[in-house]
Structure formats: C-alpha cells, structure tokens
Amino acid sequence: MGTTARRSIWAWGLESEEPSKADRKAEAKRMAEEYGTVVDPPPLPTIDRVDIRAPRIQAPDALATICSHDKHDRAAHAYGRSYPDKLRAFQGDFRNAPDLVAYPSSEAEVTAVLEWCSDNGYAAIPYGGGSSVVDGVNPPEGYDGIVTIDLTRLDQVLEIDESSRAARIQAGVLGPALEAQLKPHGYTLRHFPQSFEFSSLGGWIVTRSGGHYATNHTHIDDFVESVRMVTPRGVWESRRLPGSGAGPSPDRLVIGSEGILGIVTEAWMRIQKRPRFRASAGVRFPDWAAGYEGTRQVVQAKLWPANLRLLDPAEAQKGSGLDGKQSLLIIGFESAEVPQGAFIQEAVAIARAAGGQIDDDAIVVDDGTGKPTGRGGNVGAWRDWFIRAPYAKNTQVGLGLIADTFETAITWDRFPEFDAAVRTAMTDILQRVCGGGEIACRFTHVYPDGPAPYYTYAGFGTPGAELEQWNMIKAAGSDAVMNAGGTITHHHAVGRMHRPWYDAQRPDLFAGALREAKRSLDPNGVLNPGVLIDP
Amino acid sequence: MGTTARRSIWAWGLESEEPSKADRKAEAKRMAEEYGTVVDPPPLPTIDRVDIRAPRIQAPDALATICSHDKHDRAAHAYGRSYPDKLRAFQGDFRNAPDLVAYPSSEAEVTAVLEWCSDNGYAAIPYGGGSSVVDGVNPPEGYDGIVTIDLTRLDQVLEIDESSRAARIQAGVLGPALEAQLKPHGYTLRHFPQSFEFSSLGGWIVTRSGGHYATNHTHIDDFVESVRMVTPRGVWESRRLPGSGAGPSPDRLVIGSEGILGIVTEAWMRIQKRPRFRASAGVRFPDWAAGYEGTRQVVQAKLWPANLRLLDPAEAQKGSGLDGKQSLLIIGFESAEVPQGAFIQEAVAIARAAGGQIDDDAIVVDDGTGKPTGRGGNVGAWRDWFIRAPYAKNTQVGLGLIADTFETAITWDRFPEFDAAVRTAMTDILQRVCGGGEIACRFTHVYPDGPAPYYTYAGFGTPGAELEQWNMIKAAGSDAVMNAGGTITHHHAVGRMHRPWYDAQRPDLFAGALREAKRSLDPNGVLNPGVLIDP
C-alpha cells in the first residue's frame, strides 16, 4: 500500500538496495583485518521471519481504504534510521510497531485520521521519509493504539510564484520528487540534507533541518514563508509574508515542533534560481587550530559562501589524502545571477592571511560555462557522495562496529575548550567500551558567532552487545557536549533520544509554555507523545 | 528621579528640545499657505497645568526608593509617541497615567517590582525608551493600580566576546549609550531604527524592530544569540548558541512578545566590526513600476547590500529633487573586511539592465580611505537626518495637520495590486476626511520574496477633531493593508493599536497557544495587559 518500490525494513533505502550476503562477508573480512576480530555476519532479516503482534485497533470504515495493517508496512514504519534503530530492526525486534499505517492523500484525510486518533486516544505519529535518527518516529510505549500517519502521498508542488521566487508545496514530498518538480521551471529549494532521498519537506520544517549549504541561510527555518498545519483543534495557517513584526512568529513555533503540535500539510517555501556561476577552493592549514581560526575569519567577513566546510586532520587525511596534521577548508560559492570569481578571491585572501595555503591554479571558477569546480569533482558530485554515504553503513550493521555521528554548535570563544573536552570524553569512553577507537570532526555549518561541529566516531564493540555499548557512548558524548556549553542538536532534532539533554538545555519555563501551547492544540495528547516534552 | 535631562511630556525628545512658540507660529504660517487655512497655535502644555489623579497605590517600603510618584515622571510615561499619543498628551489628557514609575537598576529589583505587581494584580507595563507608536506602553483601563517599569537604568554592556563578535548587554540601554560603549572596542550593533535615540535593546527585541539596514539580516531577531527574561514565575534564560535545531526556538517566542510574557533584562547580541569599506549609488528609474521591478531583481541576486531603499516618484521628488515621475533606488554596501567596489558594480549592472540610470562617476566607492560615499553626504549623514526626523513633527502637533506613516510587507507577485489598493483606499479616505491629501511610499527593507513598503500620508484636518479623523484614516489604511494580503506591521509592532487587524492576521490557534503560554508565565495576567491578546 506504500510506494511501489518497497523500503527496507531495517536498512537505509529500498529493499532492492539492501547489501547482499557477499557484500557483508567482504565487509566482515575488511573489519577483521582492521580490528583483528573475526565476525561471522548474522543472517539478514526478512519480513517473513519477523514477529509482529496482531493489530490492536481497526480503522473505521471511512478510513479503511487509506489504512494498512500489512506486516511490511507496519515493520517499515516502526523505526527511523539511527544506529540503534537499524540494529534493533536488523535483530527483528518489532515489538512496538504501529498497529496500522495511514496513507492520507489529502488534507481532509489527514484531518479525519487525526480526529479518529484524538477521539480514541491513539498515539498519532506523523511520518515523512522516516529518516529520523533521534527516535522521532518510533512509537511510544503505553498506548492502546498506535497510528503512524505516512504523508508521502502529499507530494505535489502546487503552485510556483516566479516573481517572488516561492512555491506552495505539499509537506509529504520527498527531496528528489520536490526538486524534480521545480527543475523544469529553473528553480530549486537548494536544501540538501544527507537524508535528502528519504526525508520530506514537512519533516525538514518540524525538525529545523540543515541543508548542506554552510553559511547565511542554512536551516530550513529561513526558507519558510508560511505554513499550514492540521491539529486536533482545526487548521493553523499563517499569512504568506516576506517578513513581519506582528507578534512572536507563529511559524517559528511550528518550526522545530517535531509533530507534537500538529501535522504540517503544506508550506509556501522560498525557492531559488538554479545556480549558473560557481567557484571553489580547498585551502590547507598547518593544523586544526589554524584551520578553525582561518574559518572564523572567513565567515566573519560575511561573504556568505555556499560552502565553508572545515575538515580536521583526521577527516582531511581520510577524505582528501592530506598528511594527518593539516586541516582542509573547502570554500564554495554559487549564484544564479552573479559571477563568483571576485568573491572566492576575497575569501581565499582572508584564508591565506590566516596561514592557509592554496595554489592560484587550484582556485576554480566556473563563470557560467559549466567548467567543473573543485578538485576531484564539482559540488554536485560531492552532493551525490554525501547523499549516498548512508548506504555504506548498511553492510556494517550487526558486525560489531559501533560507528555514529553527533552534531552541535558552540560560539567561537568556547570552541577550543569545547572541542578538547568532547574529544577527551569520547576517547575515554571508546577506550572503556571498545578498547579504543577513532574520533574526527568537521564543521558542517559555520556562523559568524560560531561553528556547527559534526563529530564522527567508530570503535569495535561486542557483536550482540552493540546496543548497550552504543548507549554508553551516546550518553558520554551528549554529556560532554552539554557540559561544555553546546546544543544537544544543531540539525538532527530532539525526538525521544535527546530528551534528557534537551530538558537540561531549554529554559524550564519554555517547556511549561510549550506544554500549555500543545494542550491547547492537542487536548488529548495524541500527537507524537514523548517527543520534546512528556505526554 | 528619571534621567537628569527631562523628557518632554508630549513631544518627541527632551523637554529642552520642545519647539518654541515662534517655531510653532512659523509652522502654522507655512501650513496656512499650503492648506489655505488659518490656525492659531494652541498654547504648549506644561506639567503645572496638567491634571493627574492622585496615585491609587503606594510602593511597599522595600521598593520605595526605586519608585516615583512624581507628576512629571508619571506624565512622561503615560504615552508612547504615536500621532494620537502626542496629540492627547498635548491636549493635557493624562487621565490614565501610571500610578507610579519604578526604576529598577538590577535584575533583582525588576523581579521584586514584578512580584509585587503580580501579587496585587497591578498592571505592570515594561518601558524602555517609550518610543512605541502602537499603544505598546499606554496603561490599559480597568486596573486598580498601574506600575510602569522603566528599565533605562539597566544600561550597561556587560561583556564583549571579540572572538565570536557578541556582547552581553543589559536590556534597558538606549541606542546611543549602547553604541557609545561598543565603539571604543571597534564594534557596533549596527541597529539603527528611526527611534534609535529613545528606544532600548529590550524594546527592539520584544517588538521585532527593524534597523535601517535593508537586506539580509535586518530585524533584530537575527542578532539575538540568547535572552534572559524575568517572569512572575521566575527567570527564563536561553543557552548562548550560534545556531540550534533543538525544538522550537525559545528566543523566537520572546522576540515579538511585547512585554506580555516577561521583562527581558539582558541579551547576548551578535555585534559587528565597524565598517571601513563603503560604496553607494542612486539609480533613477523612469517610473514607479520600473523601480520596484529593478529593486526585485537586485535583491534576488543576493548580493545583500546594506541599503536598498526605493523611493516612489513623490518621495524622490521631495527628497532628491527628481521630476515627480522617476523613482530612485539608493544602493549602499558596507563592510569591515572587504572592499565593496565589485559588489556595487554588480548591483548597478543589474539595476541598469532593468532600465535604471546612473552615471559611472556617480557610483561612489570608499576603499577604506574615508572618502564620502553617496551624493549629498554619506550613510552616516543620512542616518543622522533619519534619526532627527521625528523632531520636525513636534512643531506641527495640534495645528490640524494629520500626518502619519504605516508600514507592511507583501510578496512581489501581489505588490502591484496591493500598492494600488492601498493608495486608492488612502486617497479616498483623505478626500472624505480632509478634502484631499498626499500619499507616498518607500521600501524600507527588501527581501528576495517581497518588499516592506512604508507609506506616509498627510492631510489637513479640523483642529480639535484630529484624533477622531486620524482614527478613521488609520482604520481605512489598515483595512486596505489587511484585505490586500499584507501584514499589519513589519516593524512597528502590534501593541493595543493594531489589535483588530492583528487578530485577523494571526492564526486563531496560535492566539490560543500564546494565551496558554502567557498564562503559564504570568498567571495573574499583569504583564502589559491588552497587548497582542486579551487579558
């Protein structure tokens, strides 16, 4: 009943893209060489061997045609795609799968499903592309019925306003389908999170998603012109405006609400002309500190590059073959209207003055002729790699490797101490849990007042005990981030996973205000219970 | 007990800057010539001749030293500085002046005053510089006691983080004192609303103030890194972060809250290096439509000029001596780090391609040498004129002239029809009320998806009946703005004045959520009652 190409019940992507036995054997062999441990890949789960309890509820007649009790549909909607999600799904643990999955294809159907849930006290879980890595779509315990509302049939670009460069778009559309509908008109939303293939516009809005563009307008927050949201109390719709000073922004309460206030059905989004002019440069710095100091100076000049990604020595070595001491700053400019050569020269001049090195002929400028920019491929190629990356991890599930990422943001003044504290905490916990491991960092987004560091780590755990081990590492990393003054999430969202740290981060009085606001919209407390605040 | 230099009880600015009898006689003469009506200037009000009821409440002993019952203090805090405010104050109508004015000089004192108000059900009116033009500081009817809390003693820049370019600043500081404290360090907040002299940081934050910079980050919203707010239920403080995706932004609920949720006591604000490089150009377009179409194309190229102000033919004629048919686009660039010549050339090229005209030698570039930019003075001079403008209106109060402004924002696709509808409505109502009048427009801020038009109008009313006449004009203009799809305010705020139109604009469900949020913070409903929502 879902899409024609079936999603894997455990891996990132479609069933047809699941790794083969041979892929996994090869990966196990590679891992054995790297970590000195022999692992027999456990068998891949199949839907036939999965146990799911019988559905506890039945859709009323009026909704029967849009609701599915199908075992595969239910299993495929039981988890997001975090490390523990994939592991639990791989292990065949579907004990709390939704009782049914609803596939509304109109706002009226969303309303009807939500009313049914609210009237009966069933947990209603809004579901876009299912790419949450924070338990944002995982059904909570303690409900007599769980209805996951899959919004992917709301997948149309309804209207394009070329004059204002804005489009009215249904919230369930996934990234590729959204871009495919804008492209013939010469436009792009230009929002490319790593989850792009399997995340939706509505999901981006309610999780304050960050695209892969690095400075100025990066969060989806800045591209929302107005939103329309269905709640158990009716429709919430803001006026379409380029800017306003009329009270606190209603949109900013919806943005980041993670499905607890309502279900976004459509939004007017600011779109852009597809870029024609590009420029890029990779600047090497002698070490990590020189790299982040140089990055600070470039971003504070407010040239607003599309990309400004700093790789630490570990990442720069792995990704670009540097010497393991140098850091690498990737600078990219893009525009539909204006040649970017002058901009990149200014940015490179600042980076060089801060100790960065790059040969003149390594600064690549595409003045509209389509010349590829950047060494080893243009921005598009990088984007493709970036979006394909989650597939690589599918082969590793259940082999004992504990590898994950976490992301945050911190002001520049505190970053050096923050970074040291996080690395120390992670090195310690990886030592304790895995007997050692690796940690690396890059800046995914950069603001004039601070970077958004993105940490990746890996250690070899005990096959079968990875979940518990991952939990210990996650807790240690999150504690370090919070104690050193960062945010528990810059763009992965809060969900249920980040609750303990989020609860410490947000003002208590804000939590109280949000709880009351939710109560006024969702009096029976059915919308995504446990996310952001307690039910 | 207030500042040493006393504020006028009716005019913009200090008592010492009130217009003289001679000034007003001269203005009345000028007006008689322009409108063919002879007006005898009514006498200027003085505090001695003003009637104010005896204070109905007494401060408790612990607060007595920071509370004033002084007649002048109470009169000076009875109004903001809208057209009707000045008129009513000029007419000596202080019937609802606050019973006392509190001058806390620490957060503890703010807390103590607020607790006293909350415990006794007295209306607590937060007051920064008192420049509200929307009844934002005017005491409401129906309270047994009214306490205006003047925050201007919280006037210190507490901390500067040069690395992150941010500063921790007390919320009561007025614009000039704020800039004076940043200047020795080479920094500026660079937020210059027209009210700059008599508006405070906290006031800017809670009203979503717009500075005079025109594109990209214009609203104060974008400069807030974190806020600290006192409520009757305790302190609300957000974590200092350059960016975050952790739930709906707590700051964005404070920003625009207009004093109904709490009193902002301090904030970490993003500051900037003082600009060294400047460039400016004034581009003429053959008519109004060509001007706004050219402006749209310039802003959509995302060069992010500091200024991008379009004057309609009426404004361009009055302000710059153009022919009454042409519109004028003023483009300005500024930077502390990067020469701006290349940027302005790109912007001018786009404007010219759209039909704009400017001689090459009228494009002025200051490459750090301090060469003045712009014809007839640099950006600073314009800023000075801009900030002095409210003084000019002091001489006109009570002479029968009805002259005011209103501002909004609208997407580009709807602007032509919107502008025509607003002009028609204003022309009609000025004809009916004043037998004729003038209306003109400029864009104060411009977004890629639409402009923020700022309308000025003037007509000659009936001396003594101006208030009622102004109300009719205000209603007609506001109705037109709302019916044609605009926002009731882009940066003047809602207050009590804009309530009918704001109530129609914001989603009803948002109003309910905001009401519940307020109730959780201000259970006795004492904070600025009647602003944004009903008590």
CSV table of C-alpha atoms in Angstrom, one decimal, chain A residues 161-166 207-208 216-217 219 221-223 225 229 231 233-250 252-258 261 268 270-272 293 296-297 300-304 335 337-339 342-343 346 350 408-414 447-452 481-494 502 504-507 509-510 512-514 516-518 520-521 532, chain B residues 161-166 207-208 216-217 219 221-223 225 229 231 233-250 252-258 261 268 270-272 293 296-297 300-304 335 337-339 342-343 346 350 408-414 447-452 481-494 502 504-507 509-510 512-514 516-518 520-521 532:
chain,number,residue,atom,x,y,z
A,161,ASP,CA,5.3,32.2,-7.9
A,162,GLU,CA,8.2,33.1,-10.1
A,163,SER,CA,8.0,36.8,-9.3
A,164,SER,CA,8.6,36.2,-5.5
A,165,ARG,CA,10.6,33.0,-6.1
A,166,ALA,CA,8.3,31.0,-3.8
A,207,THR,CA,13.0,19.2,12.7
A,208,ARG,CA,14.7,22.5,11.8
A,216,ASN,CA,23.9,32.6,6.0
A,217,HIS,CA,20.5,30.9,5.3
A,219,HIS,CA,18.4,26.0,8.3
A,221,ASP,CA,13.7,27.9,9.1
A,222,ASP,CA,14.8,30.7,6.8
A,223,PHE,CA,13.1,29.3,3.8
A,225,GLU,CA,7.3,31.8,4.1
A,229,MET,CA,-0.8,22.7,9.8
A,231,THR,CA,-4.3,20.0,14.6
A,233,ARG,CA,-8.5,21.6,17.1
A,234,GLY,CA,-8.5,22.6,13.5
A,235,VAL,CA,-6.3,24.2,10.9
A,236,TRP,CA,-3.5,26.6,11.7
A,237,GLU,CA,-2.4,28.7,8.7
A,238,SER,CA,-0.1,31.7,8.7
A,239,ARG,CA,-0.2,34.5,6.2
A,240,ARG,CA,2.2,34.4,3.3
A,241,LEU,CA,4.7,37.2,4.0
A,242,PRO,CA,8.3,38.0,3.2
A,243,GLY,CA,8.8,39.4,6.7
A,244,SER,CA,6.7,40.6,9.6
A,245,GLY,CA,6.9,42.1,13.0
A,246,ALA,CA,3.4,41.2,14.2
A,247,GLY,CA,4.0,39.4,17.5
A,248,PRO,CA,6.0,36.3,18.0
A,249,SER,CA,6.3,34.4,14.7
A,250,PRO,CA,3.6,31.7,14.6
A,252,ARG,CA,8.7,29.7,14.4
A,253,LEU,CA,6.6,27.8,16.9
A,254,VAL,CA,5.7,25.2,14.2
A,255,ILE,CA,9.3,25.0,13.0
A,256,GLY,CA,11.0,22.5,15.3
A,257,SER,CA,7.8,21.3,16.8
A,258,GLU,CA,8.6,17.7,15.7
A,261,LEU,CA,1.6,20.4,17.8
A,268,TRP,CA,5.0,28.3,1.0
A,270,ARG,CA,11.3,30.4,-0.7
A,271,ILE,CA,13.0,28.9,-3.7
A,272,GLN,CA,15.9,29.9,-5.8
A,293,GLU,CA,40.8,30.2,13.3
A,296,ARG,CA,36.3,32.1,11.7
A,297,GLN,CA,37.9,34.9,9.8
A,300,GLN,CA,33.1,36.9,9.8
A,301,ALA,CA,33.8,38.7,6.5
A,302,LYS,CA,30.2,37.9,5.6
A,303,LEU,CA,30.9,37.0,2.0
A,304,TRP,CA,28.3,34.2,2.6
A,335,SER,CA,24.9,32.1,-7.8
A,337,GLU,CA,22.9,35.8,-11.2
A,338,VAL,CA,26.4,36.9,-10.4
A,339,PRO,CA,29.9,35.6,-11.4
A,342,ALA,CA,35.7,38.1,-7.1
A,343,PHE,CA,34.1,36.5,-4.1
A,346,GLU,CA,38.3,37.7,-1.3
A,350,ILE,CA,41.4,36.1,4.0
A,408,THR,CA,26.2,20.5,17.8
A,409,ALA,CA,27.0,24.3,17.7
A,410,ILE,CA,29.1,26.5,20.0
A,411,THR,CA,30.4,30.0,20.0
A,412,TRP,CA,33.9,30.6,18.8
A,413,ASP,CA,35.3,31.8,22.1
A,414,ARG,CA,34.5,28.4,23.7
A,447,TYR,CA,28.0,31.2,11.6
A,448,PRO,CA,29.8,34.5,12.3
A,449,ASP,CA,29.5,33.7,16.0
A,450,GLY,CA,30.5,30.1,16.0
A,451,PRO,CA,30.8,26.8,14.1
A,452,ALA,CA,28.5,23.7,14.0
A,481,VAL,CA,28.5,18.4,24.6
A,482,MET,CA,26.1,19.8,27.2
A,483,ASN,CA,28.6,20.3,30.0
A,484,ALA,CA,30.9,22.2,27.6
A,485,GLY,CA,28.1,24.6,26.6
A,486,GLY,CA,26.9,23.3,23.2
A,487,THR,CA,23.5,22.5,21.9
A,488,ILE,CA,22.3,18.8,22.1
A,489,THR,CA,21.4,19.1,18.4
A,490,HIS,CA,22.1,21.6,15.6
A,491,HIS,CA,20.1,19.8,12.9
A,492,HIS,CA,19.3,16.2,13.9
A,493,ALA,CA,16.4,17.2,16.2
A,494,VAL,CA,15.5,16.1,19.7
A,502,TYR,CA,17.3,18.8,25.7
A,504,ALA,CA,18.5,20.4,30.6
A,505,GLN,CA,19.1,22.8,27.7
A,506,ARG,CA,15.8,24.6,27.2
A,507,PRO,CA,14.5,27.0,29.8
A,509,LEU,CA,9.7,28.0,31.7
A,510,PHE,CA,9.7,27.5,28.0
A,512,GLY,CA,6.0,24.8,30.6
A,513,ALA,CA,4.8,27.3,27.9
A,514,LEU,CA,5.2,24.7,25.2
A,516,GLU,CA,0.4,24.5,27.6
A,517,ALA,CA,0.5,25.5,23.9
A,518,LYS,CA,0.4,21.8,23.0
A,520,SER,CA,-4.5,24.0,23.6
A,521,LEU,CA,-4.0,22.3,20.2
A,532,LEU,CA,10.2,17.2,23.1
B,161,ASP,CA,33.4,38.4,23.2
B,162,GLU,CA,35.6,39.6,20.5
B,163,SER,CA,36.3,36.1,19.1
B,164,SER,CA,32.6,35.4,18.5
B,165,ARG,CA,31.7,39.0,17.9
B,166,ALA,CA,29.0,39.0,20.5
B,207,THR,CA,8.9,44.4,19.2
B,208,ARG,CA,10.9,42.7,16.4
B,216,ASN,CA,19.6,40.0,4.7
B,217,HIS,CA,19.7,40.4,8.5
B,219,HIS,CA,15.2,42.5,12.0
B,221,ASP,CA,15.5,38.8,15.5
B,222,ASP,CA,18.6,37.8,13.6
B,223,PHE,CA,21.0,39.4,16.1
B,225,GLU,CA,22.1,34.9,20.4
B,229,MET,CA,13.8,37.3,30.8
B,231,THR,CA,8.6,36.5,34.6
B,233,ARG,CA,7.2,32.5,37.6
B,234,GLY,CA,11.0,33.0,37.6
B,235,VAL,CA,13.8,33.5,35.2
B,236,TRP,CA,13.8,32.3,31.6
B,237,GLU,CA,17.2,32.1,30.1
B,238,SER,CA,18.3,30.5,26.8
B,239,ARG,CA,21.7,29.0,26.1
B,240,ARG,CA,24.1,31.1,24.2
B,241,LEU,CA,24.4,29.4,20.8
B,242,PRO,CA,25.3,30.4,17.2
B,243,GLY,CA,22.5,28.1,15.9
B,244,SER,CA,20.4,25.3,17.1
B,245,GLY,CA,17.8,22.8,16.0
B,246,ALA,CA,16.7,21.7,19.4
B,247,GLY,CA,12.9,22.2,19.3
B,248,PRO,CA,11.1,25.4,18.6
B,249,SER,CA,13.3,28.3,19.4
B,250,PRO,CA,12.6,29.7,22.9
B,252,ARG,CA,11.7,33.3,19.0
B,253,LEU,CA,8.8,33.2,21.4
B,254,VAL,CA,10.3,36.1,23.4
B,255,ILE,CA,11.1,38.0,20.3
B,256,GLY,CA,8.0,39.9,19.4
B,257,SER,CA,6.3,39.2,22.8
B,258,GLU,CA,5.8,42.9,23.5
B,261,LEU,CA,5.4,37.1,28.8
B,268,TRP,CA,23.8,38.2,24.2
B,270,ARG,CA,25.7,39.5,17.7
B,271,ILE,CA,27.8,42.6,17.0
B,272,GLN,CA,30.0,43.6,14.1
B,293,GLU,CA,10.8,45.7,-10.7
B,296,ARG,CA,13.3,43.0,-7.1
B,297,GLN,CA,16.0,41.9,-9.5
B,300,GLN,CA,17.1,38.5,-5.8
B,301,ALA,CA,20.8,38.4,-6.8
B,302,LYS,CA,21.6,38.1,-3.1
B,303,LEU,CA,24.4,40.5,-3.0
B,304,TRP,CA,23.0,41.6,0.3
B,335,SER,CA,32.0,46.0,5.2
B,337,GLU,CA,36.7,43.4,5.9
B,338,VAL,CA,36.2,43.5,2.2
B,339,PRO,CA,36.3,46.4,-0.4
B,342,ALA,CA,32.9,44.9,-7.1
B,343,PHE,CA,29.7,44.4,-5.2
B,346,GLU,CA,27.3,44.0,-9.9
B,350,ILE,CA,21.5,44.5,-12.6
B,408,THR,CA,3.8,46.5,6.0
B,409,ALA,CA,5.3,43.7,3.9
B,410,ILE,CA,3.9,41.8,0.9
B,411,THR,CA,5.3,39.3,-1.6
B,412,TRP,CA,6.3,40.6,-5.0
B,413,ASP,CA,3.6,38.9,-7.0
B,414,ARG,CA,0.9,40.8,-5.1
B,447,TYR,CA,13.5,40.6,0.9
B,448,PRO,CA,14.1,38.2,-2.0
B,449,ASP,CA,10.4,37.3,-1.8
B,450,GLY,CA,9.0,40.8,-1.3
B,451,PRO,CA,9.4,44.4,-0.2
B,452,ALA,CA,8.5,46.1,3.1
B,481,VAL,CA,-3.4,46.6,4.0
B,482,MET,CA,-5.1,43.5,5.5
B,483,ASN,CA,-7.6,43.0,2.7
B,484,ALA,CA,-4.8,43.1,0.1
B,485,GLY,CA,-2.8,40.5,1.9
B,486,GLY,CA,-0.1,42.4,3.8
B,487,THR,CA,1.0,42.3,7.4
B,488,ILE,CA,-0.5,44.8,9.8
B,489,THR,CA,3.1,45.6,10.9
B,490,HIS,CA,6.6,44.9,9.6
B,491,HIS,CA,8.5,46.6,12.4
B,492,HIS,CA,6.3,49.0,14.3
B,493,ALA,CA,4.7,46.2,16.4
B,494,VAL,CA,1.1,45.4,17.4
B,502,TYR,CA,-3.5,41.5,14.1
B,504,ALA,CA,-7.5,38.7,11.9
B,505,GLN,CA,-3.9,38.1,10.7
B,506,ARG,CA,-2.5,35.5,13.2
B,507,PRO,CA,-3.9,32.0,13.2
B,509,LEU,CA,-5.0,28.6,17.1
B,510,PHE,CA,-1.7,30.5,17.6
B,512,GLY,CA,-4.9,30.3,21.9
B,513,ALA,CA,-1.4,28.8,22.2
B,514,LEU,CA,0.1,32.1,23.1
B,516,GLU,CA,-1.9,29.5,27.4
B,517,ALA,CA,1.8,30.1,27.2
B,518,LYS,CA,1.3,33.5,28.8
B,520,SER,CA,1.9,29.6,32.4
B,521,LEU,CA,4.3,32.5,32.9
B,532,LEU,CA,-1.3,41.1,21.5
